[in-house]
Amino acid sequence: MIFHQPHNSKSSYNYNAFFYTTEIWDFHFHKNLELIYVVKGKVKCTINNTEYILNAGDYGLCLPYDIHSYLPNSDTLYWVGVFSEDYVRLYAKHIQGKSPLGFTFKCPESTDQLLQSTLISEHTPSIYILKACLYAVCDAFLNEINFTDDAKNKNTNIILIAEYVCENHTKNITLKDISELLGYDYNYVSRYFHSAFNMSFTNFLNIYRLETAIRLLEETDKKITDIALESGFQSVRSFNNTFKRYTGVSPSEWRGNNFTR
């Protein structure tokens, strides 16, 4: 199964970072770049069907829409930071239309010390320090990894489907719309969708709608009826049933029991 992470496909200086131990990340992709650093232990990373082993002290950098997974060994500690291209606009422009011939790299000692003291920590640095760190990482990546001039084929159909749903999930879209977008027969797209995402189109669509609904519950005081319709659900009843099926609570319970603010 391959997951698109819409929360990691946002721009406007989107950044998040966490430490992980034995957590396994199945195949997923997103628009933003992703940096991984292994503090101790070993992590098997699969990037666009190529396997890499990251040992303690190694870095790895995923570019936009790389399909990747992480499988750590026991007693492993690794750090992952996801950031939008806003932070490294010049780098993003420089590599546009190119593909790296590698994933894992080492940072120079001075760069590594900077990252260890500011970026790879429990605290998010200021935007200025963050930009400096991320540009330093990109520079180290460019110095160690060669690029080809042609962008590689990154499962184009999967990306097109995920992007279309991400951009249009608040509308009344169907799998037929997807088949027309791709220019393929409906039955073929239906089989392809189940094979690629291991779920029905309805469930896939509802995941996006629920994420929008939860964000509105967390960040606004809008009525639940309005949130249901704005998120793409056709009725409040459908919204309530779907919300409880996925989260175990109703939208009002989610908001009222301090799941949010």
Short mmCIF file of C-alpha atoms in Angstrom, two decimals, residues 2 15 33 55 68 76 115 120 127 141 145 149 247:
data_model
loop_
_atom_site.label_atom_id
_atom_site.label_comp_id
_atom_site.label_asym_id
_atom_site.label_seq_id
_atom_site.Cartn_x
_atom_site.Cartn_y
_atom_site.Cartn_z
CA ILE A 2 1.23 3.51 -0.83
CA TYR A 15 8.03 22.16 8.68
CA LEU A 33 11.40 17.33 0.98
CA ASN A 55 24.03 3.68 9.70
CA HIS A 68 9.91 5.97 0.35
CA THR A 76 17.56 2.40 16.71
CA LEU A 115 22.85 20.48 12.59
CA ILE A 120 18.40 17.73 15.29
CA ILE A 127 13.14 30.41 10.67
CA PHE A 141 23.84 16.59 -0.67
CA ILE A 145 25.40 13.08 -5.04
CA ASP A 149 19.43 15.85 -16.40
CA THR A 247 -11.84 8.19 14.96
#
